[in-house]
Short mmCIF file of C-alpha atoms in Angstrom, two decimals:
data_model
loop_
_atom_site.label_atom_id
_atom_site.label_comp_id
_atom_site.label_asym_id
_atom_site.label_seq_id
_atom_site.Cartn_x
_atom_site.Cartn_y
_atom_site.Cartn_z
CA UNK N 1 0.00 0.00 0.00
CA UNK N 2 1.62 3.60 -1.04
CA UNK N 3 1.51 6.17 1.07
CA UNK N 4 -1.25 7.92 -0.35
CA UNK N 5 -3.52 5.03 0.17
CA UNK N 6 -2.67 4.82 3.25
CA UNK N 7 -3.10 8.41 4.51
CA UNK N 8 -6.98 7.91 2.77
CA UNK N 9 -7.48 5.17 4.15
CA UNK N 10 -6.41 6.86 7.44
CA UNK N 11 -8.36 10.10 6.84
CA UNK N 12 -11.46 7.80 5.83
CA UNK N 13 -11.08 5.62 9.27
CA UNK N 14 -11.46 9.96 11.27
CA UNK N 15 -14.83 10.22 9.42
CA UNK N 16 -16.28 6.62 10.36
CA UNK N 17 -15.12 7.36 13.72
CA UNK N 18 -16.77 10.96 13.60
CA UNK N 19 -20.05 9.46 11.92
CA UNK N 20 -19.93 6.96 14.62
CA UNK N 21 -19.09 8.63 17.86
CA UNK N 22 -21.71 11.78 16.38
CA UNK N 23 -24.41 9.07 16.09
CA UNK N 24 -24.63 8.53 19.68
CA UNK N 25 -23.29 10.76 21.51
CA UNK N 26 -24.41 11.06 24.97
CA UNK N 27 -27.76 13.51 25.20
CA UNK N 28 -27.91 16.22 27.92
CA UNK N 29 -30.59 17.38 29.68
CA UNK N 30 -34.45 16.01 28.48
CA UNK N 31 -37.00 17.97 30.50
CA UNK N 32 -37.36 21.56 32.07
CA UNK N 33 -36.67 20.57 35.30
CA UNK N 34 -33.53 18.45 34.80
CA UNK N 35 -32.02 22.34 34.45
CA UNK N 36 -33.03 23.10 37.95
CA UNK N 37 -30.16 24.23 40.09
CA UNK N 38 -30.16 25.12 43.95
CA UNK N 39 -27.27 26.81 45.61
CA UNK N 40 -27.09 27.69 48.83
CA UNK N 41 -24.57 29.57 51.08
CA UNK N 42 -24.39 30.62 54.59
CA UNK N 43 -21.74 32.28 56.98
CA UNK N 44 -20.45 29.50 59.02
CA UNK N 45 -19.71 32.51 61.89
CA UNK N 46 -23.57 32.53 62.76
CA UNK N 47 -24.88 30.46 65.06
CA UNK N 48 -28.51 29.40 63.39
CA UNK N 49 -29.28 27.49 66.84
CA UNK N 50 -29.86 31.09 68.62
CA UNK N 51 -32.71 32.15 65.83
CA UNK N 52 -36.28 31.86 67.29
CA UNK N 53 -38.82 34.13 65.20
CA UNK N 54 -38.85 35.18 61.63
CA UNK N 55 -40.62 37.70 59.57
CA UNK N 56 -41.51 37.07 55.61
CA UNK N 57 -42.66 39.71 53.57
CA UNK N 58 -45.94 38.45 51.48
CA UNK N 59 -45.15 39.39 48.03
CA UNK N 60 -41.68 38.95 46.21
CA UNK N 61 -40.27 41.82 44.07
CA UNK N 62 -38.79 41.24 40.60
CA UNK N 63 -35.27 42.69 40.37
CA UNK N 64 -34.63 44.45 36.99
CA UNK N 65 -31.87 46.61 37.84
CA UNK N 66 -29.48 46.82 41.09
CA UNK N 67 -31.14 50.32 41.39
CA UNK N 68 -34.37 50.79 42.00
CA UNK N 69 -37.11 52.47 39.83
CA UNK N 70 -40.25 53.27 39.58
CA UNK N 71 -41.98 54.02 36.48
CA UNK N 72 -45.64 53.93 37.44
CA UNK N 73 -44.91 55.87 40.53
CA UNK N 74 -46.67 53.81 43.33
CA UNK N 75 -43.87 53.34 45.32
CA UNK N 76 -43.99 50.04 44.69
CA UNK N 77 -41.60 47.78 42.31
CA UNK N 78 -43.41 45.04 40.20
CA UNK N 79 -44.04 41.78 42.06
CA UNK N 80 -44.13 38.38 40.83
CA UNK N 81 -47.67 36.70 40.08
CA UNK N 82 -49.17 35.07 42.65
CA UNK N 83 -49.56 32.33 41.10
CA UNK N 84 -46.13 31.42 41.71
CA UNK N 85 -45.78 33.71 44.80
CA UNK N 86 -48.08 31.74 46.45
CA UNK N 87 -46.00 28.44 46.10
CA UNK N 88 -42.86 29.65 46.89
CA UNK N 89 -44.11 31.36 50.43
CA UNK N 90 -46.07 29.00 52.04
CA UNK N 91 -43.05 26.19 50.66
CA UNK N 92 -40.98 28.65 52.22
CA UNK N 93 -43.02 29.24 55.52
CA UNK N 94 -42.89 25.50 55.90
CA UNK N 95 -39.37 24.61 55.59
CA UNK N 96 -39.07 27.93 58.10
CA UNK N 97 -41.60 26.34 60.53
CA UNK N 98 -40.22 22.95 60.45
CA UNK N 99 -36.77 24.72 61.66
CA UNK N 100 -38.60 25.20 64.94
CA UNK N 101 -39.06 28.76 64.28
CA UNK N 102 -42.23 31.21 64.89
CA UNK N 103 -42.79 33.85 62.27
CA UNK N 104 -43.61 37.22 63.46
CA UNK N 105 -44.60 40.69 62.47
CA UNK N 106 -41.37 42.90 61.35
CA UNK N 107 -42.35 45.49 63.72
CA UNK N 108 -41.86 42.18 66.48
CA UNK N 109 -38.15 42.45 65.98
CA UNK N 110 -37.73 39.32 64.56
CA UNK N 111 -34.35 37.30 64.63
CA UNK N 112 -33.67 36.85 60.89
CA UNK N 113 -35.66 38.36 57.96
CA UNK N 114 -36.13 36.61 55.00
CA UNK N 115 -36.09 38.40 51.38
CA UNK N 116 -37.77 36.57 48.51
CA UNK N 117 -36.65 38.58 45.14
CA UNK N 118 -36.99 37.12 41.45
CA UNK N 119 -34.97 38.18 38.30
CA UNK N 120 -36.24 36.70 34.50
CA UNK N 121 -33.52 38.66 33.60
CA UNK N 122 -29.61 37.02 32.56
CA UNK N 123 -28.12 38.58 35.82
CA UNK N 124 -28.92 37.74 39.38
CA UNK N 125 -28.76 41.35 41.28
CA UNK N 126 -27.10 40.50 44.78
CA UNK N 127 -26.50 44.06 45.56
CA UNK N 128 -29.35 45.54 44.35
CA UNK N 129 -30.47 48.91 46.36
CA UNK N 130 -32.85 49.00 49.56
CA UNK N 131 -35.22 50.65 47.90
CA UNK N 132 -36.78 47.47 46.72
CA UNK N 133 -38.42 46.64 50.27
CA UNK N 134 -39.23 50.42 50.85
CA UNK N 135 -42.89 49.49 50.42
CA UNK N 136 -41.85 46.37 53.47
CA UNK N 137 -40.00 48.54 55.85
CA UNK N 138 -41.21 52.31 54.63
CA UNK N 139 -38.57 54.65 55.18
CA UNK N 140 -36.61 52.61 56.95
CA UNK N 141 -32.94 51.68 55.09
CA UNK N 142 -31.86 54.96 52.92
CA UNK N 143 -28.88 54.23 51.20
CA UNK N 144 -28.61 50.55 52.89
CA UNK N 145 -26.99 48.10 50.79
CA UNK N 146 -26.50 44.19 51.41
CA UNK N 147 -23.50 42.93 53.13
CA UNK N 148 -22.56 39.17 52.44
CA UNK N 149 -20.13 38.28 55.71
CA UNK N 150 -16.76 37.06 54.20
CA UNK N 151 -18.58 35.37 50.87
CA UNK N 152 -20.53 36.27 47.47
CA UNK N 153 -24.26 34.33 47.39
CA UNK N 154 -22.96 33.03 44.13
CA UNK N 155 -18.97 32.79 43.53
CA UNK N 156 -18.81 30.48 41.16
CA UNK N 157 -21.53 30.27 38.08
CA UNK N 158 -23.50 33.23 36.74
CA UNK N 159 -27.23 33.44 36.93
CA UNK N 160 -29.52 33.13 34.07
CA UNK N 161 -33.11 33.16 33.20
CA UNK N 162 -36.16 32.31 36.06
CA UNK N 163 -33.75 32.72 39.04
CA UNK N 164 -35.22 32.91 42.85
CA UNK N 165 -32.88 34.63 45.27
CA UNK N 166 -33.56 34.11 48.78
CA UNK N 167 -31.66 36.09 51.37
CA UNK N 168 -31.88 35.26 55.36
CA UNK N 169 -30.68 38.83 57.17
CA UNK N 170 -29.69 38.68 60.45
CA UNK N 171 -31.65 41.49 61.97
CA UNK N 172 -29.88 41.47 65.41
CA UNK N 173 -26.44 42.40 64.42
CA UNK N 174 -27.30 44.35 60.72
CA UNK N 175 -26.44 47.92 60.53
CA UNK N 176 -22.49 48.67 60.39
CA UNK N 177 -21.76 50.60 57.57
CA UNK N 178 -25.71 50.64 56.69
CA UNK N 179 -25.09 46.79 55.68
CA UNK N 180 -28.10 44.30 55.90
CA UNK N 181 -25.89 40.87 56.77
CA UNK N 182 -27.22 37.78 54.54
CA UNK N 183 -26.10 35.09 56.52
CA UNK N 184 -27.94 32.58 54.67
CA UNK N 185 -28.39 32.55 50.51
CA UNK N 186 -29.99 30.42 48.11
CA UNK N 187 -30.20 30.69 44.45
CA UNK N 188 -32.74 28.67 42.82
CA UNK N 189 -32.07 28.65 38.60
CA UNK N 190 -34.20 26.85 35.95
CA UNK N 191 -35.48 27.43 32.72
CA UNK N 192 -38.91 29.11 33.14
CA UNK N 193 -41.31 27.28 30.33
CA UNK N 194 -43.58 24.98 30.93
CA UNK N 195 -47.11 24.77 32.36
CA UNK N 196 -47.79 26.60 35.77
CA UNK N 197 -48.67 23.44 37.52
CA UNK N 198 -44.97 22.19 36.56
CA UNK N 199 -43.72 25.51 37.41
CA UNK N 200 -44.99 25.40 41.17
CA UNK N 201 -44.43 21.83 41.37
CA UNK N 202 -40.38 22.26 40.37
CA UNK N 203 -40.60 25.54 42.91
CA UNK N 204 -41.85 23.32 45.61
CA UNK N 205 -38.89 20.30 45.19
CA UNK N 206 -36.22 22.97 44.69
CA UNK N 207 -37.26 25.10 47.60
CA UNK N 208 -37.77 21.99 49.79
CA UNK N 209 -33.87 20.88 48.47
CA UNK N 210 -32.75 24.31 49.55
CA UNK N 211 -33.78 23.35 53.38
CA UNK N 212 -32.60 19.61 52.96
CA UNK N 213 -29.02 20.51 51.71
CA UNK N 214 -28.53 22.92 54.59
CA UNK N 215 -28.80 21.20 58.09
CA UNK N 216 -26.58 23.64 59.62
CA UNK N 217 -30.23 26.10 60.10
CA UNK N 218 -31.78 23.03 62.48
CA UNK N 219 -30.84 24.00 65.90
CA UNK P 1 1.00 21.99 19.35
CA UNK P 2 2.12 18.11 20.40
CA UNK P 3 -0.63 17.22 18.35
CA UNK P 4 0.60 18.75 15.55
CA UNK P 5 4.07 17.28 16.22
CA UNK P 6 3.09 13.73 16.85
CA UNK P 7 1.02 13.79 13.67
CA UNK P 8 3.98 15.84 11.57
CA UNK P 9 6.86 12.57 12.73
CA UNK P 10 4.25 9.94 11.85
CA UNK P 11 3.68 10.93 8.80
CA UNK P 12 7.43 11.43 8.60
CA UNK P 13 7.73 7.74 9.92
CA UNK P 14 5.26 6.82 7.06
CA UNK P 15 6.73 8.58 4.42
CA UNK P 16 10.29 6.68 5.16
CA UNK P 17 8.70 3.43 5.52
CA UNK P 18 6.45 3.92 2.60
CA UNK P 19 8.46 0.47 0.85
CA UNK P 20 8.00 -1.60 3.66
CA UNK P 21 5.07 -4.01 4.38
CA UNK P 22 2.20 -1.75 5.88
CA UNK P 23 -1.46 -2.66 7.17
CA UNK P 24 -3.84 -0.96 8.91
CA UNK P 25 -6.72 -1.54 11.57
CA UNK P 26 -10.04 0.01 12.51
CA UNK P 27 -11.67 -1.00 15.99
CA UNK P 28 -14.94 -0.78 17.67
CA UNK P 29 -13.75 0.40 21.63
CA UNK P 30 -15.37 -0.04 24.82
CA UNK P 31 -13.58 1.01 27.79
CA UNK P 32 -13.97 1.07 31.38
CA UNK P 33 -12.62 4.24 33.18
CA UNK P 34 -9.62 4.23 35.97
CA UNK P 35 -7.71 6.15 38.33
CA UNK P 36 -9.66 9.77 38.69
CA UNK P 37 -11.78 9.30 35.88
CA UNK P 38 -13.34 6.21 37.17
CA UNK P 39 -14.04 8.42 39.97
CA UNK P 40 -15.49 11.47 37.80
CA UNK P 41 -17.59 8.94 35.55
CA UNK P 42 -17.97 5.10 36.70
CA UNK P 43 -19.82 4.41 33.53
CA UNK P 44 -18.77 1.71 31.13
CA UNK P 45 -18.10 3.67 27.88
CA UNK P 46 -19.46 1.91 24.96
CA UNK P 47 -18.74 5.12 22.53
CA UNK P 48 -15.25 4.64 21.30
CA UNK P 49 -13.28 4.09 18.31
CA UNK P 50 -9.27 3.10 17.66
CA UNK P 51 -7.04 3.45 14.90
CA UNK P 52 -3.53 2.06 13.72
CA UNK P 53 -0.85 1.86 11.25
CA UNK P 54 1.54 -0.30 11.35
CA UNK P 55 4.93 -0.60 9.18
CA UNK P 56 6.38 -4.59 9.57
CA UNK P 57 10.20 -4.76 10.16
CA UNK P 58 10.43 -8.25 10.20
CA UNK P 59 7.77 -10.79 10.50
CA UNK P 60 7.43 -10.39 13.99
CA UNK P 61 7.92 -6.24 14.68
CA UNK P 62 5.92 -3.40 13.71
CA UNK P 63 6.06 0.26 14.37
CA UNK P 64 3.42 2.98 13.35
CA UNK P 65 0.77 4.98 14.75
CA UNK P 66 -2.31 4.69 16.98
CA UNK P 67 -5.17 7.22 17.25
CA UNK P 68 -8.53 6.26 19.75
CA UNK P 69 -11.18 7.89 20.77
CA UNK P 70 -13.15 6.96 23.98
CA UNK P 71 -16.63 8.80 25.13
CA UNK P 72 -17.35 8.41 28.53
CA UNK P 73 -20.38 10.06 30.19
CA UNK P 74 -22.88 9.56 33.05
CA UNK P 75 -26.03 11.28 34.32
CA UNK P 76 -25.95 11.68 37.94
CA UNK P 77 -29.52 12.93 39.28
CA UNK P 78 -29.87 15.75 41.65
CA UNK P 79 -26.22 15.12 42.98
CA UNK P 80 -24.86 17.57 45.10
CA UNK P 81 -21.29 19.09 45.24
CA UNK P 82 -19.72 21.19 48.09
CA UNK P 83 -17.46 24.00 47.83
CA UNK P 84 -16.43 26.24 51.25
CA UNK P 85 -19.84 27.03 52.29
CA UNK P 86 -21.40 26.28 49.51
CA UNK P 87 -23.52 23.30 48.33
CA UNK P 88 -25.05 23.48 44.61
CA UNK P 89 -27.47 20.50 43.73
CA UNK P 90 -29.21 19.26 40.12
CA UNK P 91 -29.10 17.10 37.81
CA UNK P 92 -25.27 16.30 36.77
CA UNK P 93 -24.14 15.77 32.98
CA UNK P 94 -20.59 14.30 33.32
CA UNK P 95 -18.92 13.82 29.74
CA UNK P 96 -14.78 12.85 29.03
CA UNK P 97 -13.32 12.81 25.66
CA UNK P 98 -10.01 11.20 25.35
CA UNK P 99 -8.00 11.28 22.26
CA UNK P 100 -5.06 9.55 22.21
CA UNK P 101 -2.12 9.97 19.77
CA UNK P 102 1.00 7.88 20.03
CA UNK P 103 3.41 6.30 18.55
CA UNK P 104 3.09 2.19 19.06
CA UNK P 105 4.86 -0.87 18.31
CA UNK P 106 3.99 -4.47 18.38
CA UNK P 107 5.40 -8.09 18.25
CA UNK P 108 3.89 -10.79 16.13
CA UNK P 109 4.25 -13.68 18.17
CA UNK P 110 2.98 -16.33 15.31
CA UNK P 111 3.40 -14.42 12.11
CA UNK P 112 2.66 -17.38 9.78
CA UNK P 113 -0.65 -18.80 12.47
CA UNK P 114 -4.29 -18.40 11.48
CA UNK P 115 -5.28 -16.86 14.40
CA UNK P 116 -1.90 -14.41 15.43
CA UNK P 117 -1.45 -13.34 18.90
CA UNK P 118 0.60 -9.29 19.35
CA UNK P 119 1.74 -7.43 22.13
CA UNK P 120 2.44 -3.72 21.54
CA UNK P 121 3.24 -0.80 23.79
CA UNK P 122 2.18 3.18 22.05
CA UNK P 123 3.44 6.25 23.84
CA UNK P 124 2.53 9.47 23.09
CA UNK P 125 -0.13 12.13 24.25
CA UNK P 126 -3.71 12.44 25.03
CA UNK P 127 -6.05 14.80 24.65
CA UNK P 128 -8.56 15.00 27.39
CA UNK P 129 -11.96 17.19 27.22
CA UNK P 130 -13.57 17.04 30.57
CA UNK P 131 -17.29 18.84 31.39
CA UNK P 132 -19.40 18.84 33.85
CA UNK P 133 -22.82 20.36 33.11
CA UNK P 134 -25.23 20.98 35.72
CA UNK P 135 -28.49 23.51 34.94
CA UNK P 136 -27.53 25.81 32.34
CA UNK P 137 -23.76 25.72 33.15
CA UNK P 138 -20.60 24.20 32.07
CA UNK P 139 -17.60 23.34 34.05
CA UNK P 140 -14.76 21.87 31.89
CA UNK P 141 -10.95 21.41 32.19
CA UNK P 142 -9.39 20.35 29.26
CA UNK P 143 -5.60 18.80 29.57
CA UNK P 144 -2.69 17.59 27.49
CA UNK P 145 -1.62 14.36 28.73
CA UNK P 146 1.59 11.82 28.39
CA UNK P 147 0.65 8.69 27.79
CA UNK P 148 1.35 5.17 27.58
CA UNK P 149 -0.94 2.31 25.77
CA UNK P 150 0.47 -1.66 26.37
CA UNK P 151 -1.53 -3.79 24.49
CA UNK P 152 -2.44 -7.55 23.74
CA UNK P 153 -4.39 -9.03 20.75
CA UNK P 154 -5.00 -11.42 18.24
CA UNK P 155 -5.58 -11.14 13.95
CA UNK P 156 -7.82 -13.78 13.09
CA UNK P 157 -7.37 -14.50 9.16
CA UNK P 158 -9.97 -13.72 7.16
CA UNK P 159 -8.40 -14.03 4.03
CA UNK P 160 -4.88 -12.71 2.20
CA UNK P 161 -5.54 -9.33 3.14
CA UNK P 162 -7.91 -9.17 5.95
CA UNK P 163 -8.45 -10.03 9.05
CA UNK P 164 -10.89 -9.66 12.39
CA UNK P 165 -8.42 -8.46 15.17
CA UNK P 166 -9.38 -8.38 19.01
CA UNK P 167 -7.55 -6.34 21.12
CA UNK P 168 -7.32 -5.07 24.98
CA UNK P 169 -5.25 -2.43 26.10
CA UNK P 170 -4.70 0.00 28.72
CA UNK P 171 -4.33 3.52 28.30
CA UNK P 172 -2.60 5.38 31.32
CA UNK P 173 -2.66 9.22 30.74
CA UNK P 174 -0.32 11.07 33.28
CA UNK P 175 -0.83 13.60 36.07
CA UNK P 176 -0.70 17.29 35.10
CA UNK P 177 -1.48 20.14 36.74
CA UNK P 178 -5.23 20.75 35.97
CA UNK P 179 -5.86 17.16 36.35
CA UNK P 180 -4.66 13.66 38.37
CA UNK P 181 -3.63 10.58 36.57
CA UNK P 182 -6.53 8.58 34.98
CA UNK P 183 -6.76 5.72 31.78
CA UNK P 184 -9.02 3.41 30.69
CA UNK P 185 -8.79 -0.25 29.87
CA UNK P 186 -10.93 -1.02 26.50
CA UNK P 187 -11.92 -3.88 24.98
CA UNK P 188 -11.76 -3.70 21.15
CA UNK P 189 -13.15 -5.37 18.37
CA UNK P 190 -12.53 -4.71 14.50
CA UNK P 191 -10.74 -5.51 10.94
CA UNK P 192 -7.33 -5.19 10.12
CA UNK P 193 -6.18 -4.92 6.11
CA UNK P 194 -3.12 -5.14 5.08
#
């Protein structure tokens, strides 16, 4: 065999191999759901065993911008449906109860506060100005920002499409430097299509997996 | 850039052994994963292919080239990782792509036999694609490897020019910096011509 032949025959054994291996490659993900991600991160400095009450606000804000604005002037920023809303607080109020803790008024000076905020948009806003929970805690933070203690909620991917960011503040020891301290974050990321019932059904398992891949909150 | 090189001294190789006796053989691979990979993927890898050319020397030695191609990849559901204080959980989409490119040689044991039983040993370098893709995101490390392939077989004549040839051999790709030592040991199946 000359040496052409032989580099033809070579080049035509690459393509089978191509054809083959392209034939069959390994699929990725199938359904909606199998994109669902949950991160969560906490400061291992706080003790979650001394936190006894909690306050939830009942409607979660969608984040467009780390500053806040107001087009149609009600002092207000939009809010997710409640279709969904509804599904992700009382999950939420659950997995909080089950912790062993009572949830209380903000004016009852709860222990921790917890901050439901949803982004559609490609960036997840974990800075994003006070002004947001204004219509919560009415003129209240001015020129507060967040404070993660000694992390960032997410160091490591970047956010994209239906994200829900969930931020525990410690409410005892928030203030220096007008910081709000998240000592507790979870990022829940997934593509958002699909029927509602789906929707609130994937909410429910991810929110659930947020609680059962942090033990460190049980007391 | 070894790539290039290992392809540019084979072809060299060919070129100055263009008058000897040459054959060539195309295999079906399987492959079961070792050392970190077997740790990354546990998956048997039935996606694999593996190429050589051989120049004879005598009856019994051959040198050439040997190119494969092993896919291995698992689906891990909602598996968690930790990182610090972190923990991220979903599904898990765990691929590896190893090319390997090396330079082999092999002894004929029963040159003249219907059924002819080799030994070989390749060295060379491997190219190995990692990713691991979890929700919409990709983590992949991608590494240049030096490797080492031994190898034992048998032709099984078919007829003057062909023949089925059944081969095992184990790939060990060394440690680098991105990544620890790993290889695979396949199981191969296919025709050689000469």
């Amino acid at each position: 065999m000359n040496i052409k032949n032989q580099l033809s025959s070579f080049g035509m054994a690459l393509v089978m191999a191509v054809v083959m291996l392209s034939g069959c490659y390994p699929d990725g993900p199938e359904y909606y759901s199998d994109t669902d991600v949950v991160i969560t991160h906490y400061d291992d400095a706080f003790d979650f065993g001394t936190v006894k009450t909690y306050a939830i606000p009942d409607s979660i804000p969608k984040i467009s911008d780390e500053l806040f604005s107001d087009p149609d002037g009600d002092g207000k920023p939009d809010f997710v449906n409640s279709l969904y809303a509804n599904t992700i607080l009382s999950t939420m109020r659950a997995q909080l109860n089950a912790l062993g803790w009572t949830e209380v008024d903000k004016t009852a000076n709860p222990d921790v506060t917890v901050f439901l905020t949803a982004t559609t948009s490609e960036n997840l806003y974990a800075y994003y100005n006070m002004y947001y929970w204004d219509w919560y805690y009415p003129g209240y933070w001015g020129g507060w920002g967040w404070y993660y203690p000694g992390y960032y909620p997410v160091e490591y991917v970047s956010v994209n499409t239906g994200t829900l960011f969930m931020q525990m503040a410690d409410m005892r020891n928030s203030g220096v430097d007008d910081k709000l301290n998240a000592v507790w974050t979870g990022v829940i990321n997934g593509l958002l299509s699909g029927s509602a019932t789906d929707i609130n059904k994937r909410i429910n398992n991810t929110v659930e997996q947020a609680f059962t891949q942090s033990p460190y909150l049980k007391p | 850039m070894k790539k290039l090189t290992l392809l540019a001294i084979a072809i060299l190789f060919a070129g100055l052994s263009a008058q000897a006796q040459s054959f060539y053989s195309f295999e079906y691979s399987t492959a079961l994963p070792t050392g970190s990979l077997s740790k990354y993927t546990s998956a048997y890898s039935w996606r694999g292919v593996a190429f050589s050319q051989r120049y004879a020397k005598d009856n019994n030695l051959s040198f050439g080239f040997d190119f494969s191609w092993n896919v291995f990849y698992e689906k891990m559901e909602n598996a968690s990782f930790e990182y610090r204080n972190s923990t991220v959980t979903g599904n898990q989409y765990r691929y590896d792509n190893s090319f390997a490119f090396l330079l082999g040689s092999e002894y004929n044991f029963t040159p003249f036999g219907k059924v002819q039983y080799f030994a070989g040993l390749g060295a060379g370098t491997t190219r190995g694609l990692r990713a691991l893709d979890i929700g919409q995101y990709r983590f992949s490390v991608n590494t240049w490897h030096f490797a080492v392939r031994p190898q034992v077989g048998l032709y099984y004549n078919l007829g003057a020019v062909n023949a089925l040839k059944v081969s095992a051999s184990y790939l060990q790709n060394f440690k680098v910096t991105d990544k620890d030592a790993y290889g695979c040991l396949s199981f191969n199946v296919g025709f050689l011509f000469r």
